[in-house]
mmCIF file with all atom_site columns, C-alpha atoms in Angstrom:
data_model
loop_
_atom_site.group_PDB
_atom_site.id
_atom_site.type_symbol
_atom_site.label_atom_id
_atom_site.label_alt_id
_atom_site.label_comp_id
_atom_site.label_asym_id
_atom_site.label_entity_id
_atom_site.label_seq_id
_atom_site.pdbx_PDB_ins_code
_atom_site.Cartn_x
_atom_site.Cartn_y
_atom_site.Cartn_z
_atom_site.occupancy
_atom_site.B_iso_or_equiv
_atom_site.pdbx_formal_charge
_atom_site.auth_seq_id
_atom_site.auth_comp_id
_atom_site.auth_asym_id
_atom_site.auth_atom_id
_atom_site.pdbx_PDB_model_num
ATOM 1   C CA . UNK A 1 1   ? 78.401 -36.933 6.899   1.00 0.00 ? 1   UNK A CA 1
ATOM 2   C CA . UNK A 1 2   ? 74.891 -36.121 7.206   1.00 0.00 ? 2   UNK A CA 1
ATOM 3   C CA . UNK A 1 3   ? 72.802 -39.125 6.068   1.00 0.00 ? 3   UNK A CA 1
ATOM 4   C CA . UNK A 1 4   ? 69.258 -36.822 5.539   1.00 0.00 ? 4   UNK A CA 1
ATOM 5   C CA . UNK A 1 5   ? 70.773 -34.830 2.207   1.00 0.00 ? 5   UNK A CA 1
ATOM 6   C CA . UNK A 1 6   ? 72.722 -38.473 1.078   1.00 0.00 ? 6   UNK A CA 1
ATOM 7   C CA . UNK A 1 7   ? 70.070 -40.432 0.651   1.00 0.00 ? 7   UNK A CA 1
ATOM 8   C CA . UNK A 1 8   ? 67.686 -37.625 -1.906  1.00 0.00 ? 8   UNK A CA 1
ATOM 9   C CA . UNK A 1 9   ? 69.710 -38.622 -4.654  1.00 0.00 ? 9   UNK A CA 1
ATOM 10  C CA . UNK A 1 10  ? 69.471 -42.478 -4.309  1.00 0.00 ? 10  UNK A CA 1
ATOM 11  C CA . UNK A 1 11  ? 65.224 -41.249 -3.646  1.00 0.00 ? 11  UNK A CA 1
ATOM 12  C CA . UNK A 1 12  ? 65.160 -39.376 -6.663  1.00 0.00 ? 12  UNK A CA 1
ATOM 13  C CA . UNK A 1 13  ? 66.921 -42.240 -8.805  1.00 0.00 ? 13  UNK A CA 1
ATOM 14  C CA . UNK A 1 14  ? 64.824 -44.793 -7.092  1.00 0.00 ? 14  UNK A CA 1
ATOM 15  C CA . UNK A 1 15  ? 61.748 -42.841 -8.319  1.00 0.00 ? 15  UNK A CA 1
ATOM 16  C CA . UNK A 1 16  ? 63.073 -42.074 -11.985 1.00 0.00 ? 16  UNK A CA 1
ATOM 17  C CA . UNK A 1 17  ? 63.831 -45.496 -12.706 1.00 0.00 ? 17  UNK A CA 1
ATOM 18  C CA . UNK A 1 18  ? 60.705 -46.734 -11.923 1.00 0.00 ? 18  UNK A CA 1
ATOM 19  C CA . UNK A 1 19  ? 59.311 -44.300 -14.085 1.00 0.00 ? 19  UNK A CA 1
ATOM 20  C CA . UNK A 1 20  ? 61.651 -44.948 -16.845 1.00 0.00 ? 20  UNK A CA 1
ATOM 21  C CA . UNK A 1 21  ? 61.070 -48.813 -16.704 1.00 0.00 ? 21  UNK A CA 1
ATOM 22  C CA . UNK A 1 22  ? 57.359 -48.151 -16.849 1.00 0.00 ? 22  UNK A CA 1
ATOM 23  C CA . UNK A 1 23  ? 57.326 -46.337 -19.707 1.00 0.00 ? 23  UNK A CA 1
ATOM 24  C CA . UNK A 1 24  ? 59.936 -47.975 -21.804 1.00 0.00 ? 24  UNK A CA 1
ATOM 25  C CA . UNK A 1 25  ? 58.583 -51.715 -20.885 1.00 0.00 ? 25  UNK A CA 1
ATOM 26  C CA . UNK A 1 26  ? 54.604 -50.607 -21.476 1.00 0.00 ? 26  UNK A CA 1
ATOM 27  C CA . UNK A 1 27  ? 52.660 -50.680 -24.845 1.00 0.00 ? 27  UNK A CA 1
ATOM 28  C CA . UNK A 1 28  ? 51.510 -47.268 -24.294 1.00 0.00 ? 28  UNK A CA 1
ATOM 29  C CA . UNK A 1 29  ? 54.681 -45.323 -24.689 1.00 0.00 ? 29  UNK A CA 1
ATOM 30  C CA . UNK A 1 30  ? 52.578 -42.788 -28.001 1.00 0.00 ? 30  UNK A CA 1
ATOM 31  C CA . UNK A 1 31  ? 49.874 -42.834 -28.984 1.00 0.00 ? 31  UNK A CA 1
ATOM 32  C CA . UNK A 1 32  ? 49.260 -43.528 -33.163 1.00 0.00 ? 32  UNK A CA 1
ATOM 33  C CA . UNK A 1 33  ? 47.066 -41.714 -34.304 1.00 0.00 ? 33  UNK A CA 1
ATOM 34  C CA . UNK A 1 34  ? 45.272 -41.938 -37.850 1.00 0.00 ? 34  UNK A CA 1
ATOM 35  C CA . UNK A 1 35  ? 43.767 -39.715 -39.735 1.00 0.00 ? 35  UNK A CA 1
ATOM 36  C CA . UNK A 1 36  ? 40.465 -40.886 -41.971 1.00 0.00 ? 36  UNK A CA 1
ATOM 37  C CA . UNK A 1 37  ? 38.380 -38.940 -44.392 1.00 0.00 ? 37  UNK A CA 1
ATOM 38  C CA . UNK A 1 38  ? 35.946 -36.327 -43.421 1.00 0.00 ? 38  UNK A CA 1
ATOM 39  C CA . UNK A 1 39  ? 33.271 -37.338 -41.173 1.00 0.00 ? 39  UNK A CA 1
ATOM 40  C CA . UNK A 1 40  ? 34.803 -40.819 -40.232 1.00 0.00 ? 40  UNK A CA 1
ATOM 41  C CA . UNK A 1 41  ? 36.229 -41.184 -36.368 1.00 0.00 ? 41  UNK A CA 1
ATOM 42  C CA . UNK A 1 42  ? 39.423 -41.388 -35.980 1.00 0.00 ? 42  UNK A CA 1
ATOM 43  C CA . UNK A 1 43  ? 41.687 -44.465 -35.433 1.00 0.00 ? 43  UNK A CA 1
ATOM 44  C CA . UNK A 1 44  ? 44.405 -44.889 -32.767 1.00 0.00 ? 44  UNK A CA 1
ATOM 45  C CA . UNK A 1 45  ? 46.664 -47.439 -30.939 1.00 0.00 ? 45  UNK A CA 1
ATOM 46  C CA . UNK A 1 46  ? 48.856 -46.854 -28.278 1.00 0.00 ? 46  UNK A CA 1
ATOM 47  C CA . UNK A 1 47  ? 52.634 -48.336 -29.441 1.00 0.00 ? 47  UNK A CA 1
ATOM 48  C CA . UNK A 1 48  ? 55.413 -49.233 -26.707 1.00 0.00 ? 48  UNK A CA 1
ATOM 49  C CA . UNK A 1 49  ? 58.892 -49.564 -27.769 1.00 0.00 ? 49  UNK A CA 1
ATOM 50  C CA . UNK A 1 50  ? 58.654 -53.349 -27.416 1.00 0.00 ? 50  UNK A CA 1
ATOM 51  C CA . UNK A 1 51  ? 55.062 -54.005 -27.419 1.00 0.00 ? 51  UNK A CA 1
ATOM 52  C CA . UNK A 1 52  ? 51.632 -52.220 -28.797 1.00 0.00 ? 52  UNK A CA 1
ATOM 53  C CA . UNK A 1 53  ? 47.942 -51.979 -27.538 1.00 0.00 ? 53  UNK A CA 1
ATOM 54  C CA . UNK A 1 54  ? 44.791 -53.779 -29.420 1.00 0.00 ? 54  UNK A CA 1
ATOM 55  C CA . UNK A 1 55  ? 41.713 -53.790 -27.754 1.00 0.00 ? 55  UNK A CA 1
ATOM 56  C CA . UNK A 1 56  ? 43.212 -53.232 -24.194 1.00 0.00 ? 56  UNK A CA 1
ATOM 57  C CA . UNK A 1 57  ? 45.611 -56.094 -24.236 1.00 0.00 ? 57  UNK A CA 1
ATOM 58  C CA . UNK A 1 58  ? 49.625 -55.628 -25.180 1.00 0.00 ? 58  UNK A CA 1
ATOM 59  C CA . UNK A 1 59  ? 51.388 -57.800 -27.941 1.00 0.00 ? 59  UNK A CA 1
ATOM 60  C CA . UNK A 1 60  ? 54.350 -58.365 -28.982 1.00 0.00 ? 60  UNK A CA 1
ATOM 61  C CA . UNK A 1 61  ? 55.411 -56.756 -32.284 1.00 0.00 ? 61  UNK A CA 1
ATOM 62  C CA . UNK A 1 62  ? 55.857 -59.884 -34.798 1.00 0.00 ? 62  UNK A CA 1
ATOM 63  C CA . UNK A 1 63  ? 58.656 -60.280 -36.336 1.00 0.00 ? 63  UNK A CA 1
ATOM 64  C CA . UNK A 1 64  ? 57.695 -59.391 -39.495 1.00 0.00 ? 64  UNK A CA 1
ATOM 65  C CA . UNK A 1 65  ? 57.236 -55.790 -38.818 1.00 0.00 ? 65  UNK A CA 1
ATOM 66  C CA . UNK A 1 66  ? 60.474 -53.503 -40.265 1.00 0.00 ? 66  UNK A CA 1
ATOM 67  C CA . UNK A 1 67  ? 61.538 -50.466 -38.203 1.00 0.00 ? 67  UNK A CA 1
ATOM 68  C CA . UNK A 1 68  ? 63.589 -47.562 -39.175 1.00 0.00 ? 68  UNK A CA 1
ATOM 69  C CA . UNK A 1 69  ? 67.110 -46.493 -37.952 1.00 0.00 ? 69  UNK A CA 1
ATOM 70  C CA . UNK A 1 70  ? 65.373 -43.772 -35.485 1.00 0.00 ? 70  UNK A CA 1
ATOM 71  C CA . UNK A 1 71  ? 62.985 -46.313 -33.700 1.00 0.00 ? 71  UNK A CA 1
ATOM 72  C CA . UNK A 1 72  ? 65.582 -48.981 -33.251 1.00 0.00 ? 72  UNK A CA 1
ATOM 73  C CA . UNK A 1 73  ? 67.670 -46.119 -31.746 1.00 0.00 ? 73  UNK A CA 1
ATOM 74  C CA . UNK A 1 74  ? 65.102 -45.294 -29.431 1.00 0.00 ? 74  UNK A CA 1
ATOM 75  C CA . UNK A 1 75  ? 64.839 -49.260 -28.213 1.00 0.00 ? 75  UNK A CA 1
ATOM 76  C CA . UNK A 1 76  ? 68.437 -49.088 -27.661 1.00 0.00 ? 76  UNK A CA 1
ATOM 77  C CA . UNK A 1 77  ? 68.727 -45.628 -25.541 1.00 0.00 ? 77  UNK A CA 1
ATOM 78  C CA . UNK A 1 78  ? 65.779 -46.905 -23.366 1.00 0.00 ? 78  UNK A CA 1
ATOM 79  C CA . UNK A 1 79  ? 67.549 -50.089 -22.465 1.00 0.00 ? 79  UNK A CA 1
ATOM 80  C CA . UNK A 1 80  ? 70.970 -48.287 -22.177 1.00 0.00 ? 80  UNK A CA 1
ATOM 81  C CA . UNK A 1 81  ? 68.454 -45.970 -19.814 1.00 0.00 ? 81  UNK A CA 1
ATOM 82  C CA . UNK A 1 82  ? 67.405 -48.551 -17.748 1.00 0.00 ? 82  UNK A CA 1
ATOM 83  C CA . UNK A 1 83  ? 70.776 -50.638 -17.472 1.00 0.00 ? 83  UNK A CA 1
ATOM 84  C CA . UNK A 1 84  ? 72.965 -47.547 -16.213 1.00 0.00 ? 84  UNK A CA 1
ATOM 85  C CA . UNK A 1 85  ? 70.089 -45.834 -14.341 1.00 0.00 ? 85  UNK A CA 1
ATOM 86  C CA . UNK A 1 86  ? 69.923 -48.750 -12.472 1.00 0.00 ? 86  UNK A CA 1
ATOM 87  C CA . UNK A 1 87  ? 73.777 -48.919 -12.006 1.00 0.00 ? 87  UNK A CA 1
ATOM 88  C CA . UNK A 1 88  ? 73.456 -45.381 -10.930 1.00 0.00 ? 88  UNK A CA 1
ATOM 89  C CA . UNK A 1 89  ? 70.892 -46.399 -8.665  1.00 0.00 ? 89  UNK A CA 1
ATOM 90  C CA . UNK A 1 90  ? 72.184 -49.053 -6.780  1.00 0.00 ? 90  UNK A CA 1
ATOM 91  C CA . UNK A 1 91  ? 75.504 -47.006 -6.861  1.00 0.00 ? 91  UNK A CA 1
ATOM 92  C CA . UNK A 1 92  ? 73.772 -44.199 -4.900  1.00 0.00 ? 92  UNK A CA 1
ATOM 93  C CA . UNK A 1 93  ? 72.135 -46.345 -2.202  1.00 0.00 ? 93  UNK A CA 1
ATOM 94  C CA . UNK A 1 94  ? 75.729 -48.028 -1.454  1.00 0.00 ? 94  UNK A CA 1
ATOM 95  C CA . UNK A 1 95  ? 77.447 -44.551 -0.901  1.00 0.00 ? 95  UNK A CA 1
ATOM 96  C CA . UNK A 1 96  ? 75.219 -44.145 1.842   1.00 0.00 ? 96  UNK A CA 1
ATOM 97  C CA . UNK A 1 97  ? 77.247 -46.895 4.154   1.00 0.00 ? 97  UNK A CA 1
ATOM 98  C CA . UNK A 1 98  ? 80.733 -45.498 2.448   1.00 0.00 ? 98  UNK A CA 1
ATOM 99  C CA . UNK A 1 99  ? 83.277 -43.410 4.366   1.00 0.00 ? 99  UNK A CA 1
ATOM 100 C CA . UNK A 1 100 ? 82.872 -39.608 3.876   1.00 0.00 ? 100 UNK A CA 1
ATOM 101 C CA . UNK A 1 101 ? 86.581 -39.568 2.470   1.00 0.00 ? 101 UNK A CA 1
ATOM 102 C CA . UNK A 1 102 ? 85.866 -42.187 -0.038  1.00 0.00 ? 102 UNK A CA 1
ATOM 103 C CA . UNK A 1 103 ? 82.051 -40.782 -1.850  1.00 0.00 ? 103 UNK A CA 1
ATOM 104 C CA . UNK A 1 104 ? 83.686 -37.000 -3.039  1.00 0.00 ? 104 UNK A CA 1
ATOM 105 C CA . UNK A 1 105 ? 84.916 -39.123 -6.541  1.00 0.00 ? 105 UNK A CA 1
ATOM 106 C CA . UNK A 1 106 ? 82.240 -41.423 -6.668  1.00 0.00 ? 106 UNK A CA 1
ATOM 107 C CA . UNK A 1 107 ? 79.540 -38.725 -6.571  1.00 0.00 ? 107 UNK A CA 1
ATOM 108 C CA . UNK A 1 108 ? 81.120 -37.283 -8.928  1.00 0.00 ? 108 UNK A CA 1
ATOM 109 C CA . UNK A 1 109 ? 81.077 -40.369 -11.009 1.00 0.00 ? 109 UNK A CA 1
ATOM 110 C CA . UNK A 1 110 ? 77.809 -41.471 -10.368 1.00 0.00 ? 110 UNK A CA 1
ATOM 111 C CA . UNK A 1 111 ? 76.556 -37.546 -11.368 1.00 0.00 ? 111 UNK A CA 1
ATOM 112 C CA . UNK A 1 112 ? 77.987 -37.977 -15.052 1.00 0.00 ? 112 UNK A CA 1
ATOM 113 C CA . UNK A 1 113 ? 76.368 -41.421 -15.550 1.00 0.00 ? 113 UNK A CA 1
ATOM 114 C CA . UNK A 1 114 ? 73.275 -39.784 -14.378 1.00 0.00 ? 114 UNK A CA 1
ATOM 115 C CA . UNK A 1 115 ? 73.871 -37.268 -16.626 1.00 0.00 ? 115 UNK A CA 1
ATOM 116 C CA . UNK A 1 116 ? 74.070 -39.425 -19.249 1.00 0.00 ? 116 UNK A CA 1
ATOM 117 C CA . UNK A 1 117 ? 71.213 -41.318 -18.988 1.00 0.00 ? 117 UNK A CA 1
ATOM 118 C CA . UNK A 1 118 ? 69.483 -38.014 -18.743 1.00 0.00 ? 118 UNK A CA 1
ATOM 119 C CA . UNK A 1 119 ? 70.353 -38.062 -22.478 1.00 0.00 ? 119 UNK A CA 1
ATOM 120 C CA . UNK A 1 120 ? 69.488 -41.117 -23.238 1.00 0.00 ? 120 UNK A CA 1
ATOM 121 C CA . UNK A 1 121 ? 66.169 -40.799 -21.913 1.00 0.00 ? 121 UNK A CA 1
ATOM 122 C CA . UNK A 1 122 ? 65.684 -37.737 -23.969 1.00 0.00 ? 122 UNK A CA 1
ATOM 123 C CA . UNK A 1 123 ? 66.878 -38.886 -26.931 1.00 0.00 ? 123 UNK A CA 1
ATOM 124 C CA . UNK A 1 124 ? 64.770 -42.231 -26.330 1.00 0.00 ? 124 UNK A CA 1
ATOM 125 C CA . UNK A 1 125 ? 61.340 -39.741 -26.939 1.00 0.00 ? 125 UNK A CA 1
ATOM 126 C CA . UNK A 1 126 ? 63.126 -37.694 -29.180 1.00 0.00 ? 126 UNK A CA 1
ATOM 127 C CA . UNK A 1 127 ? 63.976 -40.548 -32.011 1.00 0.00 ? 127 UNK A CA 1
ATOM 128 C CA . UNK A 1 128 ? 60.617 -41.983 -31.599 1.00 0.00 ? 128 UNK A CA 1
ATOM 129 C CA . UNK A 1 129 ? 58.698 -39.406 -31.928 1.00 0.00 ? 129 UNK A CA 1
ATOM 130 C CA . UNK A 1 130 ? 60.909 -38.822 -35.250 1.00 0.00 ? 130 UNK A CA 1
ATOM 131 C CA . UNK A 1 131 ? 60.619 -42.303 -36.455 1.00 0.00 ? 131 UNK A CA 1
ATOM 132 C CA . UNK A 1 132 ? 58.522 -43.894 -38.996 1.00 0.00 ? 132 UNK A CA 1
ATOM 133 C CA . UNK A 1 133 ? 56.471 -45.232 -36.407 1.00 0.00 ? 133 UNK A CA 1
ATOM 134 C CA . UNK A 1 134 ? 54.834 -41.977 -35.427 1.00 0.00 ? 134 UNK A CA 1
ATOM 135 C CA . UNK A 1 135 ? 55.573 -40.108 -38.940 1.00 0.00 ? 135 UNK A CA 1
ATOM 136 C CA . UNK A 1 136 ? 54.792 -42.619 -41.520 1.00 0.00 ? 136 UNK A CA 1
ATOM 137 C CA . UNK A 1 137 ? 51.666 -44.650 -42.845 1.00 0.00 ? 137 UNK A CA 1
ATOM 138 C CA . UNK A 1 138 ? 52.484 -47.270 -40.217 1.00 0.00 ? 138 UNK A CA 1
ATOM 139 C CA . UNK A 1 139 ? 50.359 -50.216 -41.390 1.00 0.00 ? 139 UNK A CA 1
ATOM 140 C CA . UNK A 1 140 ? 49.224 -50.814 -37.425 1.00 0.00 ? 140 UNK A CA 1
ATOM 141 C CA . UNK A 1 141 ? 46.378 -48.221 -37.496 1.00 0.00 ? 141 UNK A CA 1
ATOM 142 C CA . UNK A 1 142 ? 44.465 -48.691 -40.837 1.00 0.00 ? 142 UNK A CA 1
ATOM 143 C CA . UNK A 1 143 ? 45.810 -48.784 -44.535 1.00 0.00 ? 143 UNK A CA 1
ATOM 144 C CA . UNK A 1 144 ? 42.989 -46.310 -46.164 1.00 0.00 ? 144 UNK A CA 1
ATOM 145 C CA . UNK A 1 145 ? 44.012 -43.202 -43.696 1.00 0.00 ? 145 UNK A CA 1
ATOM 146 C CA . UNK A 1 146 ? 45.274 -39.952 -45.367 1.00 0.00 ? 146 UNK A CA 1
ATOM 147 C CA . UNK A 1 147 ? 47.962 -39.381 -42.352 1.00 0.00 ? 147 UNK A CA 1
ATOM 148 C CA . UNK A 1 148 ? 49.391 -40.275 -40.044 1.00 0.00 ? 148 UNK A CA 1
ATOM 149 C CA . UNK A 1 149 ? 50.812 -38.850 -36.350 1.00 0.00 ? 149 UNK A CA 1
ATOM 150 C CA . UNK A 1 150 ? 52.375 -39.411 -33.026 1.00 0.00 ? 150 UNK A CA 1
ATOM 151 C CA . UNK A 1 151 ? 50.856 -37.860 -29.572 1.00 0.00 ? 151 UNK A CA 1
ATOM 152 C CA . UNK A 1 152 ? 51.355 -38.263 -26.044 1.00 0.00 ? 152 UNK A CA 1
ATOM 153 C CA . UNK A 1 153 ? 50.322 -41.434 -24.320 1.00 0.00 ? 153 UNK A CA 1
ATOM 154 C CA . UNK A 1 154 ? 50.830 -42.076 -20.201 1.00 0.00 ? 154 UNK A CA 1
ATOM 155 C CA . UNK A 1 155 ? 53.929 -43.710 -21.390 1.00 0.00 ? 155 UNK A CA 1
ATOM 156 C CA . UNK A 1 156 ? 55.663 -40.584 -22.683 1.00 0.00 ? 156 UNK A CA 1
ATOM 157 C CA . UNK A 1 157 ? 54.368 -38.406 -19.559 1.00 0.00 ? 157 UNK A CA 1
ATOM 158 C CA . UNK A 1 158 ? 56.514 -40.876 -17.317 1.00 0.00 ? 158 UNK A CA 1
ATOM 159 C CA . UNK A 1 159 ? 59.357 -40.430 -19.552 1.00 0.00 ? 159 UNK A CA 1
ATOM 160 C CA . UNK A 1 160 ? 59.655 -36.656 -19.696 1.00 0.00 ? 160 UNK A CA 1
ATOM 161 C CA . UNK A 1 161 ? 59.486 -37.014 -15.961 1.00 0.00 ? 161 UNK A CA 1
ATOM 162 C CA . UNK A 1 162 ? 61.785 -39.695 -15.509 1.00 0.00 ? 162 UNK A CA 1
ATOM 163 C CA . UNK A 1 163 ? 63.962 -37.422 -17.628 1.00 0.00 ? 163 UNK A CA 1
ATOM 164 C CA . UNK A 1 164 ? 63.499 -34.564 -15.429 1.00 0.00 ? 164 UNK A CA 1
ATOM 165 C CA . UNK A 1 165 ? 64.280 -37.044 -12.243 1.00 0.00 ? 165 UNK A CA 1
ATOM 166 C CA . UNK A 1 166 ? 67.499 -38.236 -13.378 1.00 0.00 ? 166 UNK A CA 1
ATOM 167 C CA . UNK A 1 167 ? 68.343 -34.832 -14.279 1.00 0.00 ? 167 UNK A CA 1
ATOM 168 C CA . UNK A 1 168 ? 67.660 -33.701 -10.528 1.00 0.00 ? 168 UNK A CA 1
ATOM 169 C CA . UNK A 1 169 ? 69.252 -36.610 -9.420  1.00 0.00 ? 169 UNK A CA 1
ATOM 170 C CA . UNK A 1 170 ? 72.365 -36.131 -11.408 1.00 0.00 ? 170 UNK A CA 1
ATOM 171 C CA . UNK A 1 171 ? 72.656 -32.598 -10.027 1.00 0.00 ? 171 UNK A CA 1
ATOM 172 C CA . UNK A 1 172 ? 71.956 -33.403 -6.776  1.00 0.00 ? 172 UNK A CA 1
ATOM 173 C CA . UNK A 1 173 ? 74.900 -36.129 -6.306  1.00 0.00 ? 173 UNK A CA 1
ATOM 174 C CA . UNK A 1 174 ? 76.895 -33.098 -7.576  1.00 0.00 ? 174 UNK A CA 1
ATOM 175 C CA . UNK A 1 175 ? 75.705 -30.809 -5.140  1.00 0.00 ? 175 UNK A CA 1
ATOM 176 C CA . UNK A 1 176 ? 75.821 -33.533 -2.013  1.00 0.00 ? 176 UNK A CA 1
ATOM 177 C CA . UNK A 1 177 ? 79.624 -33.304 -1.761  1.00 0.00 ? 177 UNK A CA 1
ATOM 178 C CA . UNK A 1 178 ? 80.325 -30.041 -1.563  1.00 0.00 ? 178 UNK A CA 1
ATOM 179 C CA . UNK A 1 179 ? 77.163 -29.473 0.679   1.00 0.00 ? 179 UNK A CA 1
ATOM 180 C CA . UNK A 1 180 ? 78.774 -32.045 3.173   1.00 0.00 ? 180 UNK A CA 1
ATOM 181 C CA . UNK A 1 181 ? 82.601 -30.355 2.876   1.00 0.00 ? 181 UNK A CA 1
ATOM 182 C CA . UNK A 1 182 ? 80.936 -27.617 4.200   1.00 0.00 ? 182 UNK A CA 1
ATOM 183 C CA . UNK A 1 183 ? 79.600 -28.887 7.224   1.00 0.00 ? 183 UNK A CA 1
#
């Protein structure tokens, strides 16, 4: 078994869960943007799904804000993200030192969990996006705006490409088997 084309998909998973923890754990996941009379300047704060942005430092969200059924969705696909990605992870880096006859079903394995989380990363941007944090008169910005909307902070560029790495990586531990049952 050629170690070189094993050890891209462990990379690749390596480098999208980094990404994925960074922008699921950081308060600048979107960017909330309000939108105030004509002539005023516009208000924003960047929102995480655990913690927001106030004058460059990140808080906690108290516990007297209420979230919809989409947001608290979202929390729970990123931390489904990270837990399997990281299962997929470490499972990837530990097929390198198994036998060549034992990784054909645990490639396999591993590639639908990645799969998976490729969803739930997705999905993650997806429902917030679509929650009332980005679509409603969220209290966080400023109570006299006449709307309200969501746009993309360096938080959601590290998602859509963590989403695009575990999808590579998915397909790549896949493709690894058959590559090596040809050789």
């Amino acid at each position: 078994m050629s170690v070189g084309i094993n050890v891209l998909p462990s990379l690749v998973s390596t480098g999208a869960i980094i990404l994925s923890m960074f922008s699921t754990r950081w308060c600048h996941y979107a960017r909330k943007n309000a939108i105030l009379g004509p002539g005023d300047e516009a208000s924003e704060v960047d929102i995480g799904l655990y913690t927001y942005a106030h004058e460059g430092s990140c808080y906690m969200y108290g516990t007297e804000v209420e979230f919809d059924e989409k947001f608290r969705l979202a929390r729970m696909l990123g931390l489904a993200t990270n837990i399997v990605g990281s299962i997929c992870m470490i499972s990837l880096w530990i097929t390198i030192c198994m036998k060549e006859s034992q990784t054909m079903r645990y490639y396999y394995s591993v590639g639908v969990l990645l799969m998976i989380t490729t969803l739930c990363e997705g999905l993650t941007l997806y429902f917030t996006f679509e929650s009332d944090v980005c679509l409603a008169e969220w209290s966080f910005v400023v109570d006299n705006a006449i709307g309200h909307y969501c746009s993309m902070a360096i938080g959601t560029i590290f998602a859509i490409a963590s989403t695009c790495a575990w999808f590579f990586s998915g397909i790549l531990a896949f493709v690894v088997p058959a590559y090596d049952s040809l050789n």
